[in-house]
Structures are given as C-alpha cells and as structure tokens.
Tab-separated table of C-alpha atoms in Angstrom:
chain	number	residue	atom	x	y	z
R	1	UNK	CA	-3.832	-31.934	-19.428
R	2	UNK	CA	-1.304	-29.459	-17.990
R	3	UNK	CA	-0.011	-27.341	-20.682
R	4	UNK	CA	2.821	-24.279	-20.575
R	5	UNK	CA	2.118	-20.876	-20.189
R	6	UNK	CA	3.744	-17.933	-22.101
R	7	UNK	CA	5.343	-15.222	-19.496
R	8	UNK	CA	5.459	-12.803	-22.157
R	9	UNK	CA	3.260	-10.226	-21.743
R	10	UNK	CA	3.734	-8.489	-25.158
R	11	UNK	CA	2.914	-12.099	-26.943
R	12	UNK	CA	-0.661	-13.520	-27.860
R	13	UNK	CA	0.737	-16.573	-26.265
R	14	UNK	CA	0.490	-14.751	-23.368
R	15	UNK	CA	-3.037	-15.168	-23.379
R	16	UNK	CA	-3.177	-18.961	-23.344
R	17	UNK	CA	-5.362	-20.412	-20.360
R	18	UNK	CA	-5.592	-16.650	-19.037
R	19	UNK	CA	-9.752	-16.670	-19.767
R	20	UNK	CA	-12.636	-19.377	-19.202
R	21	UNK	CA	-16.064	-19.860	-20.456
R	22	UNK	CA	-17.818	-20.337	-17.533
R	23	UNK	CA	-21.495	-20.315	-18.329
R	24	UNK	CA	-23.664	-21.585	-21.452
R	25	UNK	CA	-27.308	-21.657	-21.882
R	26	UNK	CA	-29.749	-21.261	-24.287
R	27	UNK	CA	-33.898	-21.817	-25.308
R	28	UNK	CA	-35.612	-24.519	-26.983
R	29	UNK	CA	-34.723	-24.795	-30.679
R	30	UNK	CA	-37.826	-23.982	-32.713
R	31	UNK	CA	-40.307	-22.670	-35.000
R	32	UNK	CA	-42.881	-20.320	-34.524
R	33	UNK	CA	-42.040	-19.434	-31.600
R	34	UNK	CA	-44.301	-16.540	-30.958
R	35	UNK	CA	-41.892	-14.552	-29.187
R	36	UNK	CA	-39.956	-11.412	-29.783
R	37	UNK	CA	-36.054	-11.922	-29.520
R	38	UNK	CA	-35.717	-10.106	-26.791
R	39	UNK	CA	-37.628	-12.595	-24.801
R	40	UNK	CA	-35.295	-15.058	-26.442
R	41	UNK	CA	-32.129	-13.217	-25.350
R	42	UNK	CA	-33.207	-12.611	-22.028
R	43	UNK	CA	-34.280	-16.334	-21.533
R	44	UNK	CA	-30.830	-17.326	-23.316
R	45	UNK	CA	-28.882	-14.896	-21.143
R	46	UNK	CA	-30.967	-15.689	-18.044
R	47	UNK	CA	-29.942	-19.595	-18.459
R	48	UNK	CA	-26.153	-19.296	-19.318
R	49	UNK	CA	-25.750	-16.783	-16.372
R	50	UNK	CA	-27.265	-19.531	-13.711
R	51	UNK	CA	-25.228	-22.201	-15.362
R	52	UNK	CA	-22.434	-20.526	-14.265
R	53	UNK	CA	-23.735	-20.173	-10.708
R	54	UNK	CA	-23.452	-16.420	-10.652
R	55	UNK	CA	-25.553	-13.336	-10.394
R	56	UNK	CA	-26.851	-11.008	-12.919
R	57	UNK	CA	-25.213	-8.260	-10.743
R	58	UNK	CA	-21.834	-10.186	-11.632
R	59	UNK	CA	-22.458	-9.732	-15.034
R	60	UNK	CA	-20.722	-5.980	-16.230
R	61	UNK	CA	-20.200	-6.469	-19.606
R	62	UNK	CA	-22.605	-7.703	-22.622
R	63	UNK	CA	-21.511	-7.982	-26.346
R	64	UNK	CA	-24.188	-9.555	-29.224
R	65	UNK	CA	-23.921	-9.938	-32.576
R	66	UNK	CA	-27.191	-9.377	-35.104
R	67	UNK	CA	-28.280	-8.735	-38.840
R	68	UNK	CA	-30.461	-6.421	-38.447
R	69	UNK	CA	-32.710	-9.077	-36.620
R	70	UNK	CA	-31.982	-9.594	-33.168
R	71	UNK	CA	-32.029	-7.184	-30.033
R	72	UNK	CA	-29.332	-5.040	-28.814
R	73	UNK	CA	-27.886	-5.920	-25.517
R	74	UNK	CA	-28.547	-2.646	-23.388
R	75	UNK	CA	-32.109	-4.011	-23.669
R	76	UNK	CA	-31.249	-7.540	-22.045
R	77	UNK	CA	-29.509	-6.454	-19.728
R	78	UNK	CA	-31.981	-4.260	-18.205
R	79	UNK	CA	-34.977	-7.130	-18.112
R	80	UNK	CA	-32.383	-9.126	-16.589
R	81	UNK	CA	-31.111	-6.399	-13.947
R	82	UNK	CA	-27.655	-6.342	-15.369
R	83	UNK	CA	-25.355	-3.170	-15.558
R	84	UNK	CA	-22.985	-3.137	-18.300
R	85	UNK	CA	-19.663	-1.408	-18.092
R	86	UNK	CA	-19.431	-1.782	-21.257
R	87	UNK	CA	-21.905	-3.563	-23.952
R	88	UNK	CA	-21.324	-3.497	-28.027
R	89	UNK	CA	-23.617	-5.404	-30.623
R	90	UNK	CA	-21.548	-6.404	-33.975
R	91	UNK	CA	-23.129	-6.675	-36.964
R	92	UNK	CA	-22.360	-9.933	-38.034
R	93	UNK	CA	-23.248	-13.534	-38.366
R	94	UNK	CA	-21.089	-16.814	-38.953
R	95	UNK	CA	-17.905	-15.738	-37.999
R	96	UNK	CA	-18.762	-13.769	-34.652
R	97	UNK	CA	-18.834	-16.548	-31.713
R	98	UNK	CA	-15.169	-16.362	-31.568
R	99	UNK	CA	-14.486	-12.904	-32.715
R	100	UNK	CA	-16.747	-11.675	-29.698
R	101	UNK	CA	-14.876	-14.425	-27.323
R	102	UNK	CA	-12.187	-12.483	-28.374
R	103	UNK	CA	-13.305	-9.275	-27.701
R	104	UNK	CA	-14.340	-10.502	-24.467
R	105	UNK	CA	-10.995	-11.320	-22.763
R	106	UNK	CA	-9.482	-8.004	-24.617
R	107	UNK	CA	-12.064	-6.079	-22.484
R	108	UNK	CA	-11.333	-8.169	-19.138
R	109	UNK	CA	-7.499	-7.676	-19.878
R	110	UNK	CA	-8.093	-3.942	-20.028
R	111	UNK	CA	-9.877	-3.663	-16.744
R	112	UNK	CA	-13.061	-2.659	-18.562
R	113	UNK	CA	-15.301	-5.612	-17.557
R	114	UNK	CA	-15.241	-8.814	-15.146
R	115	UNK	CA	-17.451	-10.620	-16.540
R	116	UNK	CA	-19.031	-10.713	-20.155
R	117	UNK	CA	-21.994	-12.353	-21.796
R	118	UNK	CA	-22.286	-12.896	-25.319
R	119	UNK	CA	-25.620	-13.776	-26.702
R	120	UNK	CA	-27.672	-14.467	-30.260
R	121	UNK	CA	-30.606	-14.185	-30.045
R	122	UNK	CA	-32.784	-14.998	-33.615
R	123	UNK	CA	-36.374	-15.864	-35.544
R	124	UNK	CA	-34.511	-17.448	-37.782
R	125	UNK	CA	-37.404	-19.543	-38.727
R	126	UNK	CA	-40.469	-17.231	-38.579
R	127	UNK	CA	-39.229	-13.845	-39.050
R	128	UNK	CA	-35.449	-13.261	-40.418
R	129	UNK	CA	-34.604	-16.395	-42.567
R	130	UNK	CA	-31.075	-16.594	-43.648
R	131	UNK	CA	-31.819	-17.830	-47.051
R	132	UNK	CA	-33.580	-14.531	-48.212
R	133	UNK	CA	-37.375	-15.454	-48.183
R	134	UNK	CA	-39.842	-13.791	-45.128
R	135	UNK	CA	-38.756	-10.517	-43.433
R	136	UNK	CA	-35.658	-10.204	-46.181
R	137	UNK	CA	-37.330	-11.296	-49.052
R	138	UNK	CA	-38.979	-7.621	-49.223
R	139	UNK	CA	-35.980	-5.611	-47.939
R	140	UNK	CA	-34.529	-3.114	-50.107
R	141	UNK	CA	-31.593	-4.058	-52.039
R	142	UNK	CA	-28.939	-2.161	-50.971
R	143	UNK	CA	-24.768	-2.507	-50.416
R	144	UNK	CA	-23.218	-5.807	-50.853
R	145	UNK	CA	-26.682	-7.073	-52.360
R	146	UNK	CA	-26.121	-4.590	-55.368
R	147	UNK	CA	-23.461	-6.764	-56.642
R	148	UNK	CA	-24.191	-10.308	-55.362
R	149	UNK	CA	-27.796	-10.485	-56.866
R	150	UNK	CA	-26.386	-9.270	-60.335
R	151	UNK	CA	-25.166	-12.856	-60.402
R	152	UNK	CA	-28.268	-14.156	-58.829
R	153	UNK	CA	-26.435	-14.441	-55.445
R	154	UNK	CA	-29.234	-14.208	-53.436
R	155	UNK	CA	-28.874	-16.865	-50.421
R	156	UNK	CA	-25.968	-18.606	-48.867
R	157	UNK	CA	-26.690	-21.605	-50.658
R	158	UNK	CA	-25.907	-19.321	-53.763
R	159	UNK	CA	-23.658	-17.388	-53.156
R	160	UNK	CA	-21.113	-20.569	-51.560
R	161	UNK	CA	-22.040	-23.375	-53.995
R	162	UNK	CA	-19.204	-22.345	-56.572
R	163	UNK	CA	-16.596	-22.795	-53.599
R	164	UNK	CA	-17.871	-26.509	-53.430
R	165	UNK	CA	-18.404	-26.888	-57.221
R	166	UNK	CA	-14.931	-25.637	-57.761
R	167	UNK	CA	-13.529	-28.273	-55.038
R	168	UNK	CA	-15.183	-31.272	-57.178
R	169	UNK	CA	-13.775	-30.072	-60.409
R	170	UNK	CA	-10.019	-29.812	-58.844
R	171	UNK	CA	-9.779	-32.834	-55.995
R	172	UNK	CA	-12.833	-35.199	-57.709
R	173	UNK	CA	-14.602	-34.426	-54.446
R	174	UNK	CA	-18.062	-36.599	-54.439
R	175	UNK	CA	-21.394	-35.111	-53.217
R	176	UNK	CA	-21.715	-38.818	-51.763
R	177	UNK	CA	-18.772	-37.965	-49.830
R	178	UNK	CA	-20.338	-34.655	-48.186
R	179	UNK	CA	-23.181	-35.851	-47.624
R	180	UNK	CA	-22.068	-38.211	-45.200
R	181	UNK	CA	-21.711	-35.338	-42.953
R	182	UNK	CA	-25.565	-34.563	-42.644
R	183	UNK	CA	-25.990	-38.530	-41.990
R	184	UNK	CA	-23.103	-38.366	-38.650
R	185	UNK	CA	-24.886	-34.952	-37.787
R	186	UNK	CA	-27.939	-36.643	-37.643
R	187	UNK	CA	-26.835	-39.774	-35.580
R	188	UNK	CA	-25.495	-37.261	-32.933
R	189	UNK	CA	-28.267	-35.411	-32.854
R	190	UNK	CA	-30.699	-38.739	-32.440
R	191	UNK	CA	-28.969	-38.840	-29.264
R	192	UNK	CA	-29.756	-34.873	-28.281
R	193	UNK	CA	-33.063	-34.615	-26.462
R	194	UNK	CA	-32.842	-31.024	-27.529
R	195	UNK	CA	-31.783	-31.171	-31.279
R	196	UNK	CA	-34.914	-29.622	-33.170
R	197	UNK	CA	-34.074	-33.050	-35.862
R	198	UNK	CA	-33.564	-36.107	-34.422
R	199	UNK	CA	-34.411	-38.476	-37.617
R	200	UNK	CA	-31.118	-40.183	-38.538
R	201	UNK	CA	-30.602	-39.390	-42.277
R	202	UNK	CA	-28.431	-41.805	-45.024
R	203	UNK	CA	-26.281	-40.555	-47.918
R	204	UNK	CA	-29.457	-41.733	-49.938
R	205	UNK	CA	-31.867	-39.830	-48.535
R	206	UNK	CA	-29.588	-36.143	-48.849
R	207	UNK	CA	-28.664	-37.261	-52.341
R	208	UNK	CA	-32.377	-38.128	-52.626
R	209	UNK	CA	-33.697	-34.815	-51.535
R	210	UNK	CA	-34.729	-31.930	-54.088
R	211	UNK	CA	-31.781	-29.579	-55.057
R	212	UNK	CA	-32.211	-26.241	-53.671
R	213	UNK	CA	-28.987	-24.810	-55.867
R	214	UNK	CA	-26.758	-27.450	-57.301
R	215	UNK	CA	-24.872	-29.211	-56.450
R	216	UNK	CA	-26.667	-28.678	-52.997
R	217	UNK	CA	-29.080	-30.507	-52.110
R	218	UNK	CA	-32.387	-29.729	-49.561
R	219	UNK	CA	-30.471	-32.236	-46.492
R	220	UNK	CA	-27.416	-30.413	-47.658
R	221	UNK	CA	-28.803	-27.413	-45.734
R	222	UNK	CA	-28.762	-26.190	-42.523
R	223	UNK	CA	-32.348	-26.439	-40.224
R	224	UNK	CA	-33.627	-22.537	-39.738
R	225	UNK	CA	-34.927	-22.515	-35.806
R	226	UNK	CA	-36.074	-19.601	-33.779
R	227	UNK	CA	-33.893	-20.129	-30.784
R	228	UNK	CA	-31.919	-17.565	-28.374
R	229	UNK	CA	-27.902	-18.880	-27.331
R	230	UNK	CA	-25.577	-17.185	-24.830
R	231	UNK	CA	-22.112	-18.013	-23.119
R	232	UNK	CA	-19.898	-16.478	-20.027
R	233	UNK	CA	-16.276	-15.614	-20.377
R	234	UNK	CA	-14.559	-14.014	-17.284
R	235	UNK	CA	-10.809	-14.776	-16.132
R	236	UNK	CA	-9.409	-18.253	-14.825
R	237	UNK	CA	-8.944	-17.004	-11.634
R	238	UNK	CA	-12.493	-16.409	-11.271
R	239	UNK	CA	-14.270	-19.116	-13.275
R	240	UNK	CA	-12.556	-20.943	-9.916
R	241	UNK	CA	-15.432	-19.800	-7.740
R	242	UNK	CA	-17.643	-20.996	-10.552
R	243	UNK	CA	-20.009	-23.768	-11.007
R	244	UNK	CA	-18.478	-25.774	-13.552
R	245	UNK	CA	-14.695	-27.638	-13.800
R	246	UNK	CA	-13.490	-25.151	-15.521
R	247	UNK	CA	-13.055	-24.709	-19.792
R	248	UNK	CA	-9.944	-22.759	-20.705
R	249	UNK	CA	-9.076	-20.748	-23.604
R	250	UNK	CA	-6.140	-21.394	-25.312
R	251	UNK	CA	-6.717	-19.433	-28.911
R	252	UNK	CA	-8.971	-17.260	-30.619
R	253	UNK	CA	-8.606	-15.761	-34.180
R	254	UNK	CA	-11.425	-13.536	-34.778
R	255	UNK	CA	-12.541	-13.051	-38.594
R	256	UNK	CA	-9.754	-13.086	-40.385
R	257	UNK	CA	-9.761	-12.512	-44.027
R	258	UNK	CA	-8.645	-14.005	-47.402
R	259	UNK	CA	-6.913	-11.699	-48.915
R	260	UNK	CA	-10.363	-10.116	-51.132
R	261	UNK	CA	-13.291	-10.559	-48.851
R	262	UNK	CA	-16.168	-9.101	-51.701
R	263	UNK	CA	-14.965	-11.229	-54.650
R	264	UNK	CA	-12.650	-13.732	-52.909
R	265	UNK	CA	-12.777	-15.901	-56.223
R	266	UNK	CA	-10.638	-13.078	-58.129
R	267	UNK	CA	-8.080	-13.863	-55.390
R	268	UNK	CA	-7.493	-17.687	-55.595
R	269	UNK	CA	-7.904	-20.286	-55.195
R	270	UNK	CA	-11.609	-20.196	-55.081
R	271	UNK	CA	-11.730	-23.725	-53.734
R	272	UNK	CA	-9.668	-22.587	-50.489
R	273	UNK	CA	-11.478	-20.841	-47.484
R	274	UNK	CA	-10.550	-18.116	-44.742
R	275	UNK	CA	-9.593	-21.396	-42.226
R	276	UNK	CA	-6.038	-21.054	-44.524
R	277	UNK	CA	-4.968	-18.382	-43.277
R	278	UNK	CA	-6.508	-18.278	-39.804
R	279	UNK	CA	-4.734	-21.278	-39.032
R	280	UNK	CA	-1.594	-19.553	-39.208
R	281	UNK	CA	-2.815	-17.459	-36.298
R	282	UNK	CA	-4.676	-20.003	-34.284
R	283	UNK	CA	-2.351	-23.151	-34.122
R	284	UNK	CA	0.812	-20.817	-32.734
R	285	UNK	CA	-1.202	-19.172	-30.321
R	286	UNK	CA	-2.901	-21.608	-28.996
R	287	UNK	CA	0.272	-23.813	-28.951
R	288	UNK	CA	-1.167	-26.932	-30.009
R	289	UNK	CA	-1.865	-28.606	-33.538
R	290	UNK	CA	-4.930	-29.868	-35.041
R	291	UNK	CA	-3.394	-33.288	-34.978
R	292	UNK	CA	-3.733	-32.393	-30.570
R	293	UNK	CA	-7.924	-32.070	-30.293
R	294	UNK	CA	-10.373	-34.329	-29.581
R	295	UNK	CA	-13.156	-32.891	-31.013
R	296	UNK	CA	-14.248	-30.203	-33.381
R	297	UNK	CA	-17.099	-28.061	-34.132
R	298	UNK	CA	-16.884	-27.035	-38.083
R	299	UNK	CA	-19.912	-24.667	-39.101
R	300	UNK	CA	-22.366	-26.457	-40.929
R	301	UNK	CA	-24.187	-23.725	-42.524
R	302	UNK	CA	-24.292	-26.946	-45.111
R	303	UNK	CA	-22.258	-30.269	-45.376
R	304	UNK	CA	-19.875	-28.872	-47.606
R	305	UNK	CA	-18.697	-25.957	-45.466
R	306	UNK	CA	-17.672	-28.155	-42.459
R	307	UNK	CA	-15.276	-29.940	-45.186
R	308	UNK	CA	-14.332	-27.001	-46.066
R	309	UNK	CA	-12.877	-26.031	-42.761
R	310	UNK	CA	-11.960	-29.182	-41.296
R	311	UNK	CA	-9.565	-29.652	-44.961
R	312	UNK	CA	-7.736	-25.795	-44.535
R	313	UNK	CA	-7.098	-25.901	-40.776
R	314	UNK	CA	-5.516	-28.941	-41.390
R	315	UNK	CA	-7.008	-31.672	-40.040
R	316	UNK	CA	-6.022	-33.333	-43.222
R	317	UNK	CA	-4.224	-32.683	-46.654
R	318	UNK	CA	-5.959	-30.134	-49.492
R	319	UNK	CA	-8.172	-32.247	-51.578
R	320	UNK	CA	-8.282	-35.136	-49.171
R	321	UNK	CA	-11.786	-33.611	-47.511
R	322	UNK	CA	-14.146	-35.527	-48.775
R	323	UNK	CA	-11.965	-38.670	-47.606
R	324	UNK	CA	-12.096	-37.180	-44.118
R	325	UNK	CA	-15.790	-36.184	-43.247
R	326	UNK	CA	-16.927	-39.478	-44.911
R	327	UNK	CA	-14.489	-42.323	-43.537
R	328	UNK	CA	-15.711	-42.317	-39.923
R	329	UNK	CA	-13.436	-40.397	-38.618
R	330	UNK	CA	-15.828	-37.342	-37.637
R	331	UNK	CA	-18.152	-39.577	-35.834
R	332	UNK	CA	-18.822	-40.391	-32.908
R	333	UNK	CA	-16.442	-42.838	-31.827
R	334	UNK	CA	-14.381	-41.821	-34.649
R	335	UNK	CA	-10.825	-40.604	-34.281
R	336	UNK	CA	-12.261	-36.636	-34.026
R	337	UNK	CA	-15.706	-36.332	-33.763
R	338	UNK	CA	-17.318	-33.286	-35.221
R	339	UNK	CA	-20.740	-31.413	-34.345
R	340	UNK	CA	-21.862	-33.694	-31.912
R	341	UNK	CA	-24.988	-32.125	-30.858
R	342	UNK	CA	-25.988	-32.247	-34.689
R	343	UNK	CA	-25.104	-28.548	-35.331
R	344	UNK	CA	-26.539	-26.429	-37.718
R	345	UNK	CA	-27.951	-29.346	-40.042
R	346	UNK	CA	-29.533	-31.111	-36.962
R	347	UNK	CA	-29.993	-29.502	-33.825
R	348	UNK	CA	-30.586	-25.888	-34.577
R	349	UNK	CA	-29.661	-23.062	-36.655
R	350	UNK	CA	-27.613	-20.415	-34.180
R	351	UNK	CA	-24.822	-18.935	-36.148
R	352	UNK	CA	-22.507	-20.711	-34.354
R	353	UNK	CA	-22.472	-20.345	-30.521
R	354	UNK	CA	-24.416	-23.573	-29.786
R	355	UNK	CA	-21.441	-25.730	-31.712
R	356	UNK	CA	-19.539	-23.524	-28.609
R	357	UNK	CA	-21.663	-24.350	-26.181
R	358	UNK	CA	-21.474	-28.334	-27.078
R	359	UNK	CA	-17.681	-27.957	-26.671
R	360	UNK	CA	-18.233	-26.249	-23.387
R	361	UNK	CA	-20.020	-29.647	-22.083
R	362	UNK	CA	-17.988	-31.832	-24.111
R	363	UNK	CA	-14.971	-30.696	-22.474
R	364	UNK	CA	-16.950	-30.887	-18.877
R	365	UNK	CA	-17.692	-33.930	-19.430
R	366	UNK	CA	-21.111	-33.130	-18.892
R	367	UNK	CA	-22.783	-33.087	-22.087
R	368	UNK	CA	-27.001	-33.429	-21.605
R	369	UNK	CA	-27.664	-36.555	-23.292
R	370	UNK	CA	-29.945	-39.308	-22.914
R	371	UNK	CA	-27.581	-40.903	-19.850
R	372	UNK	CA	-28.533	-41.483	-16.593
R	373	UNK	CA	-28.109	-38.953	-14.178
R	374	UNK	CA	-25.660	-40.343	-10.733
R	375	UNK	CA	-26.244	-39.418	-7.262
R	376	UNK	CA	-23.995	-36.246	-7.619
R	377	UNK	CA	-26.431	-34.944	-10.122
R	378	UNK	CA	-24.063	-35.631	-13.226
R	379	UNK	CA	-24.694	-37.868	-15.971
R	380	UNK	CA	-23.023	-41.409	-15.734
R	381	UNK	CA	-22.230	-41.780	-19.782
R	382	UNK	CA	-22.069	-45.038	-20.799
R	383	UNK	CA	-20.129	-43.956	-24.624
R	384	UNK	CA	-22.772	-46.116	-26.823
R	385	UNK	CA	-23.273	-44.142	-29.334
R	386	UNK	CA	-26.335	-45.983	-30.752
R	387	UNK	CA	-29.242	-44.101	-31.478
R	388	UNK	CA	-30.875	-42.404	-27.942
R	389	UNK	CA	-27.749	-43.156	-26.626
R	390	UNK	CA	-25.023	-41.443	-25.726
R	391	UNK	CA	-23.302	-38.292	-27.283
R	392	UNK	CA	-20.369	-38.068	-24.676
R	393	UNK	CA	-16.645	-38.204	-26.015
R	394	UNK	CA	-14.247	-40.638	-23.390
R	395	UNK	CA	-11.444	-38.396	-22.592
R	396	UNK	CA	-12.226	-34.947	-24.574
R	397	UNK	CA	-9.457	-32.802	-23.498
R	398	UNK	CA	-9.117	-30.154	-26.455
R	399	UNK	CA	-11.415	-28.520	-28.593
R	400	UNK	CA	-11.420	-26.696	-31.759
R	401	UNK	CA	-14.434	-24.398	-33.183
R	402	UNK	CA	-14.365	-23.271	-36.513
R	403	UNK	CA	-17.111	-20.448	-37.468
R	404	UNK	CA	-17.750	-19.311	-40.687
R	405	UNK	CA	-18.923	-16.381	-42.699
R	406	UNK	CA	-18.382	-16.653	-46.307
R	407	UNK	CA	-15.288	-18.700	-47.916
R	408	UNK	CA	-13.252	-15.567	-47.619
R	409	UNK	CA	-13.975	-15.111	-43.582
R	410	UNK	CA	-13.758	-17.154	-40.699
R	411	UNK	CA	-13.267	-16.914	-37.325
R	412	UNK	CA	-12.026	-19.847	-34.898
R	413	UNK	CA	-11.049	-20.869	-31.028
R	414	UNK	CA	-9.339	-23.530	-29.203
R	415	UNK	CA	-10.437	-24.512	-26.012
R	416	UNK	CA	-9.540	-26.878	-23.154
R	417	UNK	CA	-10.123	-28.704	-20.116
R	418	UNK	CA	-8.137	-28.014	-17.156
C-alpha cells in the first residue's frame, strides 16, 4: 500500500513511515517460571534482537517500562553485551508499548540512538500479580492507593468495573455481548502454539464462571503469565538491511489523558475512555481512519476494555460496542479481526507489547501458526481459521494497537506494511 508522505518537517505528519519495528521476540508464556526477570528480559531482548538479524553491538539505545517489578535496562544490556547511548525505564504499565515506541523514534530523530529496544519483562504470575494478591498484597499502602482503597479499589477489576457498569445502564450494553470477546480470543488463540490458553471458551461458560467483581466475571479476566516481551524500532532506511519486509509506523499517541486522570468519573462521561480523545491525535497523524485497518489489537486487560476502545476510536458509533465485539466482526475472518494471538485473556498477560508483536507478524505476513512451513522457510497459510488452524489475516495491510491504562489513559499506534 503506497501511502503519502508529509514534507513538513515542523508537522507530526512528518513522521509518517519515517521509523520501523524491525525486531520482536519474546519467552514462553508461563507460570512459575523460576526465573528472575532479568533472565526474562535478557532472553526477551536476546530473541527480538536476532529476529531482526542484527547484533547486540547494533543495539545503542534501551527503554523498559516496570511497576516496581521488572529489571532496569542498564542491567540487560550488559548480560547481553549491549552499550546504550541512552537507556530510560518508565514507570508504567498498560499504556507504555506505544508511549515508549514513541519515545523511541523521538530519540533516533535527535541523533541520540540508532537503534532502540524496548522490553517488559514480568512474574506476573508468581511474584508481582496485577490484581493485588502475592508480592503486592503486603506492600505498604501508599500514594494513589490512599484514595482508591477508601472505596475498596483495590485491583483493576475494581477499580474499572463502574466504567462497564455505567456503559450497561446508558447504551443497554449486555454482559452476553462482552463476553463474546473472551470466546473469539480464545478461538485465535486455539490456533497459537504459544498462547498459555488454548481451550476455546463459549458465552456460557464466561457467563458461567464465578464473579470476581460484578458485573465481571472470572473468563472476563485477563490470564496472569510470567513471560519477558521485547521489540526493535530503528529508522526505515535501516530496517532495509533488516531481516524482515519491513513494518512501518505511521502514528503513535503516547498516554494521553482524559481530562482528570485520578477521578476521571468527576469529569464525564464515566462510560467514555482516554481512546476519545487520543483519537483526535492518532487518526490525523497517521493519515488514515479506523474505517482503513485490517486488524486491531484492543487491550484486553478484560472483555469489556477492548469494547471500550474499539467503541471511542471509532471503529463504530458510542453505545453500539457491544453490537461490534459480538457480531463477528472482530473475528477471524470477520471484517476486522481483533487480538488474534488471544491477547491478554488467552495467550498471555504482557501489558501490551505482545498484542504489538502479533501486529508485527500479522502485517509480515508471517504470523507463527500451526501452517506449514514452504521451502523458503515461511509459513504457507492456508486462512482456515478452524481450531489448530490458521491465525493469518489474507491481505493485512494496516494495523491499529490500542493500549490501555485506566479509562482515563491510553496510549495507541498505527502501523503498516510497506
């Protein structure tokens, strides 16, 4: 697909095909898995770094993102014999992947680095868990936890529910309907030889599961894995000499806001997300419209928040969500696919870099399903989508990622194949 460039160097446009992923890689998604995360970074960073057929020496710049759990990227880069120019590690979680891809071609653009890695690396399983039992369960309550716990906000699952509750009360959103997004996860992942759940799931069996914190539901939730995830960005010029065809980037908006972050309900409405207003940032600059991409990869911390997302960067009308994620159209073989490696619900729990690293091979064409593998070495997909199948999608051309923090922040990135 051969799309214009902007010449002006003082516009974001500017930016548009100007930077490539060029590597992705990552561990086995697990639990238990006995290692510290810096063995998971390095084996993360190790793999995405050979994918893109270059050399740790190549490698001068290394950002990471962490909550308090993971590894800091000096550290990697030293067990992997990499220099950094320059190296930062965010604090951060949902809404990162794309900030830091961000942040990435900034530091390229200002001579800084070449070539950067970002990497996640997390026991987010057997040491860290997100939803506030093991390692956090005994930390001390401090900062934002002073007020959120006061309401008994003490997980995710808490602390979003009333976004989703509040969406069923105005737009007669179904939990029927949202669950149908855990039952397409799972029938992508069935066809991931890597996805940590490959059991395809029905409506009944989420709506059958125990409630964890109404109106959510136990299959409502994402799967915690230990697992480490890591990606390459350098320039198009360079990502020629690469391994890969390569995967251009056309937009980024990197956490952007509602307009209160800490109490984003007192700033309404509470049913609409952070994808509202970052869409006003990411269609422009990335000079196509959601009504352009082939696929998407909506964070699916839990059903809900992937119609969430897919509803305010509109990929349809307000209200008309549940309709969307539950029609077909986000499967495979549907209109726009979403998550098809299973995501967070299915395949692993990353905070959002492997839903970028499934775009990365969608738009290659090169995704590592259960398909034959040709004489060349790459996989001959045959597009049946039946279970240990295929997870390819015929003619993927533009992607869209959507990551997500909270309902009041998101982050979010178009990509494409050249």
């Amino acid at each position: 697909m051969t799309m214009p460039a902007d010449t002006d160097t003082t516009s974001p446009k500017y930016l548009r095909d100007k930077y490539a992923i060029v590597g992705v890689g990552e561990t086995t998604y697990m639990r238990g898995s006995g290692m510290t995360t810096r063995a998971l970074g390095t084996w993360a960073v190790r793999n995405a770094v050979e994918d893109a057929g270059l050399k740790p020496s190549d490698v001068d710049g290394m950002l990471s993102y962490q909550s308090g759990d993971s590894t800091f990227s000096n550290f990697i880069a030293g067990d992997l014999g990499i220099r950094p120019n320059f190296y930062m590690d965010v604090f951060g979680g949902g809404s990162s992947t794309e900030a830091l891809v961000g942040m990435a071609m900034g530091l390229i653009e200002a001579g800084m680095c070449k070539v950067v890695v970002i990497f996640r690396a997390m026991n987010g399983f057997s040491q860290v868990r997100i939803g506030g039992t093991g390692a956090r369960a005994v930390a001390p309550v401090s900062g934002d936890a002073l007020h959120g716990r006061a309401y008994g906000w003490q997980s995710a699952g808490q602390m979003f529910a009333p976004t989703f509750m509040r969406h069923m009360y105005d737009y007669g959103t179904r939990p029927e309907q949202v669950a149908a997004v855990k039952a397409i996860h799972s029938e992508h992942a069935s066809n991931n030889p890597k996805a940590f759940y490959k059991q395809r799931f029905t409506v009944d069996d989420v709506l059958k599961s125990r409630f964890i914190c109404k109106p959510l539901h136990l299959l409502d939730c994402c799967v915690e894995t230990d697992n480490g995830t890591a990606i390459v960005v350098t320039n198009a010029e360079r990502a020629h000499d690469c391994r890969h065809p390569r995967v251009l980037i056309r937009g980024v908006v990197g956490r952007c806001n509602k307009p209160r972050l800490d109490m984003h309900y007192q700033h309404g409405p509470i049913s609409t997300v952070a994808g509202r207003y970052a869409r006003e940032i990411l269609w422009p600059n990335s000079g196509v419209g959601p009504e352009d991409v082939d696929v998407t990869g909506s964070y699916d911390a839990f059903t809900f928040t992937t119609m969430l997302q897919l509803e305010d960067y509109g990929f349809c009308k307000k209200g008309e969500g549940g309709d969307y994620v539950s029609d077909g159209t986000i499967r495979l073989g549907g209109r726009r696919p979403n998550n098809t490696s299973g995501g967070h619900l299915c395949e692993g729990y990353t905070h959002g870099l492997n839903m970028v690293i499934e775009n990365v091979r969608q738009l290659r064409h090169d995704v590592d399903d259960s398909c034959p593998i040709g004489p060349n070495g790459r996989r001959r997909h045959t597009y049946d989508y039946r279970e240990g199948g295929c997870r390819q999608v015929e003619k993927c051309e533009v992607t869209a990622n959507m990551g997500w923090a909270n309902p009041g922040t998101g982050s979010a990135m178009v990509m494409r194949r050249d």
